[in-house]
mmCIF file with all atom_site columns, C-alpha atoms and ligand atoms in Angstrom:
data_model
loop_
_atom_site.group_PDB
_atom_site.id
_atom_site.type_symbol
_atom_site.label_atom_id
_atom_site.label_alt_id
_atom_site.label_comp_id
_atom_site.label_asym_id
_atom_site.label_entity_id
_atom_site.label_seq_id
_atom_site.pdbx_PDB_ins_code
_atom_site.Cartn_x
_atom_site.Cartn_y
_atom_site.Cartn_z
_atom_site.occupancy
_atom_site.B_iso_or_equiv
_atom_site.pdbx_formal_charge
_atom_site.auth_seq_id
_atom_site.auth_comp_id
_atom_site.auth_asym_id
_atom_site.auth_atom_id
_atom_site.pdbx_PDB_model_num
ATOM   1   C  CA  . MET A 1 1   ? 1.159   -45.306 -71.442 1.00 0.00 ? 1   MET A CA  1
ATOM   2   C  CA  . VAL A 1 2   ? -1.193  -43.264 -73.583 1.00 0.00 ? 2   VAL A CA  1
ATOM   3   C  CA  . MET A 1 3   ? -1.143  -39.541 -72.822 1.00 0.00 ? 3   MET A CA  1
ATOM   4   C  CA  . LYS A 1 4   ? -4.298  -38.245 -71.230 1.00 0.00 ? 4   LYS A CA  1
ATOM   5   C  CA  . PRO A 1 5   ? -6.075  -36.063 -73.783 1.00 0.00 ? 5   PRO A CA  1
ATOM   6   C  CA  . ARG A 1 6   ? -6.022  -32.311 -73.220 1.00 0.00 ? 6   ARG A CA  1
ATOM   7   C  CA  . PHE A 1 7   ? -8.790  -30.179 -74.596 1.00 0.00 ? 7   PHE A CA  1
ATOM   8   C  CA  . ILE A 1 8   ? -9.451  -26.741 -75.991 1.00 0.00 ? 8   ILE A CA  1
ATOM   9   C  CA  . VAL A 1 9   ? -13.134 -25.829 -75.964 1.00 0.00 ? 9   VAL A CA  1
ATOM   10  C  CA  . ASP A 1 10  ? -14.966 -22.968 -77.647 1.00 0.00 ? 10  ASP A CA  1
ATOM   11  C  CA  . ALA A 1 11  ? -17.445 -20.630 -75.956 1.00 0.00 ? 11  ALA A CA  1
ATOM   12  C  CA  . MET A 1 12  ? -20.526 -22.627 -77.041 1.00 0.00 ? 12  MET A CA  1
ATOM   13  C  CA  . LEU A 1 13  ? -19.490 -25.553 -74.840 1.00 0.00 ? 13  LEU A CA  1
ATOM   14  C  CA  . SER A 1 14  ? -18.799 -23.823 -71.520 1.00 0.00 ? 14  SER A CA  1
ATOM   15  C  CA  . SER A 1 15  ? -20.679 -26.368 -69.433 1.00 0.00 ? 15  SER A CA  1
ATOM   16  C  CA  . LEU A 1 16  ? -18.911 -29.302 -71.103 1.00 0.00 ? 16  LEU A CA  1
ATOM   17  C  CA  . ALA A 1 17  ? -15.592 -27.540 -70.398 1.00 0.00 ? 17  ALA A CA  1
ATOM   18  C  CA  . ARG A 1 18  ? -16.468 -27.338 -66.680 1.00 0.00 ? 18  ARG A CA  1
ATOM   19  C  CA  . TRP A 1 19  ? -17.384 -31.017 -66.609 1.00 0.00 ? 19  TRP A CA  1
ATOM   20  C  CA  . LEU A 1 20  ? -14.155 -32.048 -68.326 1.00 0.00 ? 20  LEU A CA  1
ATOM   21  C  CA  . ARG A 1 21  ? -12.124 -30.095 -65.784 1.00 0.00 ? 21  ARG A CA  1
ATOM   22  C  CA  . PHE A 1 22  ? -14.102 -31.664 -62.995 1.00 0.00 ? 22  PHE A CA  1
ATOM   23  C  CA  . LEU A 1 23  ? -13.401 -35.094 -64.494 1.00 0.00 ? 23  LEU A CA  1
ATOM   24  C  CA  . GLY A 1 24  ? -9.694  -34.293 -64.317 1.00 0.00 ? 24  GLY A CA  1
ATOM   25  C  CA  . TYR A 1 25  ? -8.954  -33.245 -67.885 1.00 0.00 ? 25  TYR A CA  1
ATOM   26  C  CA  . ASP A 1 26  ? -6.774  -30.262 -68.648 1.00 0.00 ? 26  ASP A CA  1
ATOM   27  C  CA  . THR A 1 27  ? -9.197  -28.025 -70.550 1.00 0.00 ? 27  THR A CA  1
ATOM   28  C  CA  . LEU A 1 28  ? -8.488  -24.631 -72.049 1.00 0.00 ? 28  LEU A CA  1
ATOM   29  C  CA  . TYR A 1 29  ? -11.772 -22.768 -72.345 1.00 0.00 ? 29  TYR A CA  1
ATOM   30  C  CA  . CYS A 1 30  ? -11.931 -20.008 -74.980 1.00 0.00 ? 30  CYS A CA  1
ATOM   31  C  CA  . GLU A 1 31  ? -14.737 -17.736 -73.927 1.00 0.00 ? 31  GLU A CA  1
ATOM   32  C  CA  . THR A 1 32  ? -13.917 -14.604 -75.877 1.00 0.00 ? 32  THR A CA  1
ATOM   33  C  CA  . GLN A 1 33  ? -11.317 -15.664 -78.441 1.00 0.00 ? 33  GLN A CA  1
ATOM   34  C  CA  . SER A 1 34  ? -11.952 -15.413 -82.171 1.00 0.00 ? 34  SER A CA  1
ATOM   35  C  CA  . ASP A 1 35  ? -11.712 -18.510 -84.364 1.00 0.00 ? 35  ASP A CA  1
ATOM   36  C  CA  . ASN A 1 36  ? -8.262  -17.358 -85.490 1.00 0.00 ? 36  ASN A CA  1
ATOM   37  C  CA  . GLU A 1 37  ? -7.079  -17.045 -81.898 1.00 0.00 ? 37  GLU A CA  1
ATOM   38  C  CA  . ILE A 1 38  ? -8.494  -20.466 -81.069 1.00 0.00 ? 38  ILE A CA  1
ATOM   39  C  CA  . LEU A 1 39  ? -6.704  -22.040 -84.048 1.00 0.00 ? 39  LEU A CA  1
ATOM   40  C  CA  . GLU A 1 40  ? -3.441  -20.465 -82.913 1.00 0.00 ? 40  GLU A CA  1
ATOM   41  C  CA  . ARG A 1 41  ? -3.776  -22.162 -79.538 1.00 0.00 ? 41  ARG A CA  1
ATOM   42  C  CA  . VAL A 1 42  ? -4.828  -25.681 -80.593 1.00 0.00 ? 42  VAL A CA  1
ATOM   43  C  CA  . GLY A 1 43  ? -1.372  -27.216 -81.062 1.00 0.00 ? 43  GLY A CA  1
ATOM   44  C  CA  . ASP A 1 44  ? -1.549  -30.783 -79.747 1.00 0.00 ? 44  ASP A CA  1
ATOM   45  C  CA  . LEU A 1 45  ? -4.787  -30.192 -77.806 1.00 0.00 ? 45  LEU A CA  1
ATOM   46  C  CA  . ILE A 1 46  ? -8.079  -31.697 -78.957 1.00 0.00 ? 46  ILE A CA  1
ATOM   47  C  CA  . LEU A 1 47  ? -10.437 -28.990 -80.160 1.00 0.00 ? 47  LEU A CA  1
ATOM   48  C  CA  . LEU A 1 48  ? -14.070 -29.444 -79.153 1.00 0.00 ? 48  LEU A CA  1
ATOM   49  C  CA  . THR A 1 49  ? -16.546 -27.333 -81.112 1.00 0.00 ? 49  THR A CA  1
ATOM   50  C  CA  . ARG A 1 50  ? -19.841 -27.580 -82.956 1.00 0.00 ? 50  ARG A CA  1
ATOM   51  C  CA  . ASP A 1 51  ? -18.920 -24.748 -85.311 1.00 0.00 ? 51  ASP A CA  1
ATOM   52  C  CA  . LYS A 1 52  ? -18.811 -26.300 -88.791 1.00 0.00 ? 52  LYS A CA  1
ATOM   53  C  CA  . GLU A 1 53  ? -16.542 -23.655 -90.260 1.00 0.00 ? 53  GLU A CA  1
ATOM   54  C  CA  . LEU A 1 54  ? -14.106 -23.898 -87.355 1.00 0.00 ? 54  LEU A CA  1
ATOM   55  C  CA  . ILE A 1 55  ? -14.125 -27.712 -87.642 1.00 0.00 ? 55  ILE A CA  1
ATOM   56  C  CA  . LEU A 1 56  ? -13.240 -27.466 -91.311 1.00 0.00 ? 56  LEU A CA  1
ATOM   57  C  CA  . ARG A 1 57  ? -10.474 -24.924 -90.756 1.00 0.00 ? 57  ARG A CA  1
ATOM   58  C  CA  . ALA A 1 58  ? -9.000  -27.013 -87.915 1.00 0.00 ? 58  ALA A CA  1
ATOM   59  C  CA  . LYS A 1 59  ? -9.089  -30.185 -90.029 1.00 0.00 ? 59  LYS A CA  1
ATOM   60  C  CA  . ASN A 1 60  ? -7.419  -28.425 -92.926 1.00 0.00 ? 60  ASN A CA  1
ATOM   61  C  CA  . ARG A 1 61  ? -4.548  -27.551 -90.618 1.00 0.00 ? 61  ARG A CA  1
ATOM   62  C  CA  . GLY A 1 62  ? -4.246  -31.128 -89.410 1.00 0.00 ? 62  GLY A CA  1
ATOM   63  C  CA  . PHE A 1 63  ? -5.542  -30.475 -85.897 1.00 0.00 ? 63  PHE A CA  1
ATOM   64  C  CA  . HIS A 1 64  ? -7.437  -33.056 -83.871 1.00 0.00 ? 64  HIS A CA  1
ATOM   65  C  CA  . VAL A 1 65  ? -11.002 -31.734 -83.731 1.00 0.00 ? 65  VAL A CA  1
ATOM   66  C  CA  . LEU A 1 66  ? -14.190 -33.328 -82.430 1.00 0.00 ? 66  LEU A CA  1
ATOM   67  C  CA  . ASN A 1 67  ? -17.815 -32.260 -82.533 1.00 0.00 ? 67  ASN A CA  1
ATOM   68  C  CA  . PRO A 1 68  ? -19.438 -33.527 -79.318 1.00 0.00 ? 68  PRO A CA  1
ATOM   69  C  CA  . GLY A 1 69  ? -22.886 -32.947 -80.821 1.00 0.00 ? 69  GLY A CA  1
ATOM   70  C  CA  . SER A 1 70  ? -25.770 -31.029 -79.299 1.00 0.00 ? 70  SER A CA  1
ATOM   71  C  CA  . GLY A 1 71  ? -27.349 -33.780 -77.207 1.00 0.00 ? 71  GLY A CA  1
ATOM   72  C  CA  . SER A 1 72  ? -27.393 -34.215 -73.442 1.00 0.00 ? 72  SER A CA  1
ATOM   73  C  CA  . LYS A 1 73  ? -24.233 -34.079 -71.360 1.00 0.00 ? 73  LYS A CA  1
ATOM   74  C  CA  . LYS A 1 74  ? -24.372 -37.860 -71.228 1.00 0.00 ? 74  LYS A CA  1
ATOM   75  C  CA  . ALA A 1 75  ? -24.520 -38.081 -75.022 1.00 0.00 ? 75  ALA A CA  1
ATOM   76  C  CA  . MET A 1 76  ? -21.566 -35.687 -75.374 1.00 0.00 ? 76  MET A CA  1
ATOM   77  C  CA  . LEU A 1 77  ? -19.428 -37.578 -72.853 1.00 0.00 ? 77  LEU A CA  1
ATOM   78  C  CA  . GLU A 1 78  ? -20.335 -40.864 -74.495 1.00 0.00 ? 78  GLU A CA  1
ATOM   79  C  CA  . LYS A 1 79  ? -19.222 -39.549 -77.849 1.00 0.00 ? 79  LYS A CA  1
ATOM   80  C  CA  . LEU A 1 80  ? -15.889 -38.382 -76.408 1.00 0.00 ? 80  LEU A CA  1
ATOM   81  C  CA  . GLU A 1 81  ? -15.355 -41.736 -74.693 1.00 0.00 ? 81  GLU A CA  1
ATOM   82  C  CA  . GLN A 1 82  ? -15.952 -43.614 -77.918 1.00 0.00 ? 82  GLN A CA  1
ATOM   83  C  CA  . GLU A 1 83  ? -13.924 -41.351 -80.175 1.00 0.00 ? 83  GLU A CA  1
ATOM   84  C  CA  . LEU A 1 84  ? -10.970 -41.106 -77.806 1.00 0.00 ? 84  LEU A CA  1
ATOM   85  C  CA  . ASP A 1 85  ? -11.146 -44.580 -76.259 1.00 0.00 ? 85  ASP A CA  1
ATOM   86  C  CA  . ILE A 1 86  ? -11.214 -43.193 -72.722 1.00 0.00 ? 86  ILE A CA  1
ATOM   87  C  CA  . GLN A 1 87  ? -13.473 -43.735 -69.734 1.00 0.00 ? 87  GLN A CA  1
ATOM   88  C  CA  . PHE A 1 88  ? -14.475 -40.795 -67.577 1.00 0.00 ? 88  PHE A CA  1
ATOM   89  C  CA  . VAL A 1 89  ? -14.159 -41.299 -63.831 1.00 0.00 ? 89  VAL A CA  1
ATOM   90  C  CA  . ALA A 1 90  ? -15.261 -38.862 -61.154 1.00 0.00 ? 90  ALA A CA  1
ATOM   91  C  CA  . ASN A 1 91  ? -12.504 -38.586 -58.574 1.00 0.00 ? 91  ASN A CA  1
ATOM   92  C  CA  . PRO A 1 92  ? -12.302 -35.209 -56.811 1.00 0.00 ? 92  PRO A CA  1
ATOM   93  C  CA  . ASP A 1 93  ? -8.690  -35.852 -55.813 1.00 0.00 ? 93  ASP A CA  1
ATOM   94  C  CA  . ARG A 1 94  ? -7.839  -35.687 -59.505 1.00 0.00 ? 94  ARG A CA  1
ATOM   95  C  CA  . SER A 1 95  ? -10.272 -32.955 -60.472 1.00 0.00 ? 95  SER A CA  1
ATOM   96  C  CA  . ARG A 1 96  ? -9.304  -29.616 -61.854 1.00 0.00 ? 96  ARG A CA  1
ATOM   97  C  CA  . CYS A 1 97  ? -11.068 -26.457 -60.814 1.00 0.00 ? 97  CYS A CA  1
ATOM   98  C  CA  . PRO A 1 98  ? -14.114 -26.047 -63.101 1.00 0.00 ? 98  PRO A CA  1
ATOM   99  C  CA  . GLN A 1 99  ? -13.631 -22.269 -62.906 1.00 0.00 ? 99  GLN A CA  1
ATOM   100 C  CA  . CYS A 1 100 ? -9.957  -21.919 -63.747 1.00 0.00 ? 100 CYS A CA  1
ATOM   101 C  CA  . ASN A 1 101 ? -8.474  -25.352 -64.643 1.00 0.00 ? 101 ASN A CA  1
ATOM   102 C  CA  . SER A 1 102 ? -5.965  -25.399 -61.744 1.00 0.00 ? 102 SER A CA  1
ATOM   103 C  CA  . GLY A 1 103 ? -5.486  -28.391 -59.453 1.00 0.00 ? 103 GLY A CA  1
ATOM   104 C  CA  . LEU A 1 104 ? -7.546  -28.974 -56.306 1.00 0.00 ? 104 LEU A CA  1
ATOM   105 C  CA  . GLN A 1 105 ? -6.264  -29.789 -52.815 1.00 0.00 ? 105 GLN A CA  1
ATOM   106 C  CA  . ARG A 1 106 ? -8.178  -31.846 -50.281 1.00 0.00 ? 106 ARG A CA  1
ATOM   107 C  CA  . LYS A 1 107 ? -9.118  -29.814 -47.175 1.00 0.00 ? 107 LYS A CA  1
ATOM   108 C  CA  . SER A 1 108 ? -10.716 -30.578 -43.846 1.00 0.00 ? 108 SER A CA  1
ATOM   109 C  CA  . ARG A 1 109 ? -13.793 -28.747 -42.623 1.00 0.00 ? 109 ARG A CA  1
ATOM   110 C  CA  . ASN A 1 110 ? -11.701 -26.599 -40.305 1.00 0.00 ? 110 ASN A CA  1
ATOM   111 C  CA  . GLN A 1 111 ? -9.591  -25.348 -43.171 1.00 0.00 ? 111 GLN A CA  1
ATOM   112 C  CA  . VAL A 1 112 ? -12.527 -23.942 -45.107 1.00 0.00 ? 112 VAL A CA  1
ATOM   113 C  CA  . LEU A 1 113 ? -14.786 -22.678 -42.311 1.00 0.00 ? 113 LEU A CA  1
ATOM   114 C  CA  . ASP A 1 114 ? -14.970 -19.141 -43.676 1.00 0.00 ? 114 ASP A CA  1
ATOM   115 C  CA  . GLN A 1 115 ? -15.578 -20.109 -47.286 1.00 0.00 ? 115 GLN A CA  1
ATOM   116 C  CA  . VAL A 1 116 ? -18.432 -22.601 -47.163 1.00 0.00 ? 116 VAL A CA  1
ATOM   117 C  CA  . PRO A 1 117 ? -22.097 -22.046 -46.270 1.00 0.00 ? 117 PRO A CA  1
ATOM   118 C  CA  . LEU A 1 118 ? -23.057 -23.449 -42.888 1.00 0.00 ? 118 LEU A CA  1
ATOM   119 C  CA  . GLY A 1 119 ? -25.419 -26.097 -44.280 1.00 0.00 ? 119 GLY A CA  1
ATOM   120 C  CA  . SER A 1 120 ? -22.698 -27.562 -46.471 1.00 0.00 ? 120 SER A CA  1
ATOM   121 C  CA  . LEU A 1 121 ? -20.202 -27.458 -43.593 1.00 0.00 ? 121 LEU A CA  1
ATOM   122 C  CA  . ARG A 1 122 ? -22.621 -29.501 -41.530 1.00 0.00 ? 122 ARG A CA  1
ATOM   123 C  CA  . ASN A 1 123 ? -23.291 -32.063 -44.225 1.00 0.00 ? 123 ASN A CA  1
ATOM   124 C  CA  . HIS A 1 124 ? -19.772 -32.656 -45.512 1.00 0.00 ? 124 HIS A CA  1
ATOM   125 C  CA  . GLU A 1 125 ? -16.445 -33.510 -43.945 1.00 0.00 ? 125 GLU A CA  1
ATOM   126 C  CA  . THR A 1 126 ? -14.169 -33.294 -46.920 1.00 0.00 ? 126 THR A CA  1
ATOM   127 C  CA  . PHE A 1 127 ? -13.675 -30.313 -49.168 1.00 0.00 ? 127 PHE A CA  1
ATOM   128 C  CA  . TRP A 1 128 ? -11.432 -29.469 -52.093 1.00 0.00 ? 128 TRP A CA  1
ATOM   129 C  CA  . GLN A 1 129 ? -9.911  -26.077 -52.728 1.00 0.00 ? 129 GLN A CA  1
ATOM   130 C  CA  . CYS A 1 130 ? -8.478  -24.683 -55.924 1.00 0.00 ? 130 CYS A CA  1
ATOM   131 C  CA  . ASP A 1 131 ? -4.735  -24.106 -55.536 1.00 0.00 ? 131 ASP A CA  1
ATOM   132 C  CA  . ASN A 1 132 ? -4.698  -21.057 -57.784 1.00 0.00 ? 132 ASN A CA  1
ATOM   133 C  CA  . SER A 1 133 ? -4.277  -18.097 -55.398 1.00 0.00 ? 133 SER A CA  1
ATOM   134 C  CA  . ASP A 1 134 ? -6.431  -15.906 -57.667 1.00 0.00 ? 134 ASP A CA  1
ATOM   135 C  CA  . CYS A 1 135 ? -9.327  -18.366 -57.449 1.00 0.00 ? 135 CYS A CA  1
ATOM   136 C  CA  . LEU A 1 136 ? -9.273  -20.469 -54.237 1.00 0.00 ? 136 LEU A CA  1
ATOM   137 C  CA  . GLN A 1 137 ? -12.772 -21.751 -54.976 1.00 0.00 ? 137 GLN A CA  1
ATOM   138 C  CA  . VAL A 1 138 ? -13.940 -24.454 -52.523 1.00 0.00 ? 138 VAL A CA  1
ATOM   139 C  CA  . TYR A 1 139 ? -15.882 -27.545 -53.619 1.00 0.00 ? 139 TYR A CA  1
ATOM   140 C  CA  . TRP A 1 140 ? -17.671 -30.353 -51.847 1.00 0.00 ? 140 TRP A CA  1
ATOM   141 C  CA  . GLN A 1 141 ? -19.660 -33.391 -52.888 1.00 0.00 ? 141 GLN A CA  1
ATOM   142 C  CA  . GLY A 1 142 ? -23.014 -31.677 -53.166 1.00 0.00 ? 142 GLY A CA  1
ATOM   143 C  CA  . ARG A 1 143 ? -25.769 -31.790 -55.738 1.00 0.00 ? 143 ARG A CA  1
ATOM   144 C  CA  . HIS A 1 144 ? -23.539 -31.137 -58.728 1.00 0.00 ? 144 HIS A CA  1
ATOM   145 C  CA  . TRP A 1 145 ? -21.337 -34.045 -57.716 1.00 0.00 ? 145 TRP A CA  1
ATOM   146 C  CA  . THR A 1 146 ? -24.399 -36.331 -57.496 1.00 0.00 ? 146 THR A CA  1
ATOM   147 C  CA  . ARG A 1 147 ? -25.514 -35.234 -60.974 1.00 0.00 ? 147 ARG A CA  1
ATOM   148 C  CA  . ILE A 1 148 ? -22.122 -36.016 -62.460 1.00 0.00 ? 148 ILE A CA  1
ATOM   149 C  CA  . GLN A 1 149 ? -21.953 -39.407 -60.756 1.00 0.00 ? 149 GLN A CA  1
ATOM   150 C  CA  . ASN A 1 150 ? -25.451 -40.284 -61.942 1.00 0.00 ? 150 ASN A CA  1
ATOM   151 C  CA  . THR A 1 151 ? -24.573 -39.347 -65.480 1.00 0.00 ? 151 THR A CA  1
ATOM   152 C  CA  . LEU A 1 152 ? -21.438 -41.511 -65.426 1.00 0.00 ? 152 LEU A CA  1
ATOM   153 C  CA  . ARG A 1 153 ? -23.396 -44.376 -63.879 1.00 0.00 ? 153 ARG A CA  1
ATOM   154 C  CA  . GLN A 1 154 ? -25.947 -44.189 -66.705 1.00 0.00 ? 154 GLN A CA  1
ATOM   155 C  CA  . LEU A 1 155 ? -23.113 -44.257 -69.222 1.00 0.00 ? 155 LEU A CA  1
ATOM   156 C  CA  . ARG A 1 156 ? -21.585 -47.379 -67.643 1.00 0.00 ? 156 ARG A CA  1
ATOM   157 C  CA  . ARG A 1 157 ? -24.950 -49.137 -67.446 1.00 0.00 ? 157 ARG A CA  1
ATOM   158 C  CA  . GLN A 1 158 ? -25.633 -48.316 -71.064 1.00 0.00 ? 158 GLN A CA  1
ATOM   159 C  CA  . SER A 1 159 ? -22.305 -49.649 -72.303 1.00 0.00 ? 159 SER A CA  1
ATOM   160 C  CA  . ALA A 1 160 ? -22.729 -52.815 -70.215 1.00 0.00 ? 160 ALA A CA  1
ATOM   161 C  CA  . GLN A 1 161 ? -25.945 -53.544 -72.084 1.00 0.00 ? 161 GLN A CA  1
ATOM   162 C  CA  . GLU A 1 162 ? -24.451 -53.171 -75.520 1.00 0.00 ? 162 GLU A CA  1
HETATM 163 ZN ZN1 . ZN  B 2 .   ? -9.847  -22.274 -59.552 1.00 0.00 ? 201 ZN  B ZN1 1
#
């Protein structure tokens, strides 16, 4: 079996980093690190950056580096799918916490009563909670989920037409 890619993402691509985590990919997000510090951490991760100088330096060291481009989220994900021969799937049971990259655990409504706004408690039965005790963020299949699913659906439709 091919190993699932793991990513390291620079500060310019914070929203892509959150999406990758949500889509279940182990993603190290470097918000404040210098280029040197990022290069020290790459190892066998795939570096995602648009920074031309950083791309060059990473290539010179033999690292796997990809520029996802500056298009829409759909265009970036499409590029990653093509370059890495993967297909993104939205499955919250396999998601990582977009905030901190830890795993999520499925929770019932009763388990998250104190952490979720009333409207969302009413509208959803299943929730997911980050298992990192410093984070414990709770998620549900709200608007963000719909946006991600729509984006993936557009990607699949597009590739079916090609
Ligand atoms: Zn978390």
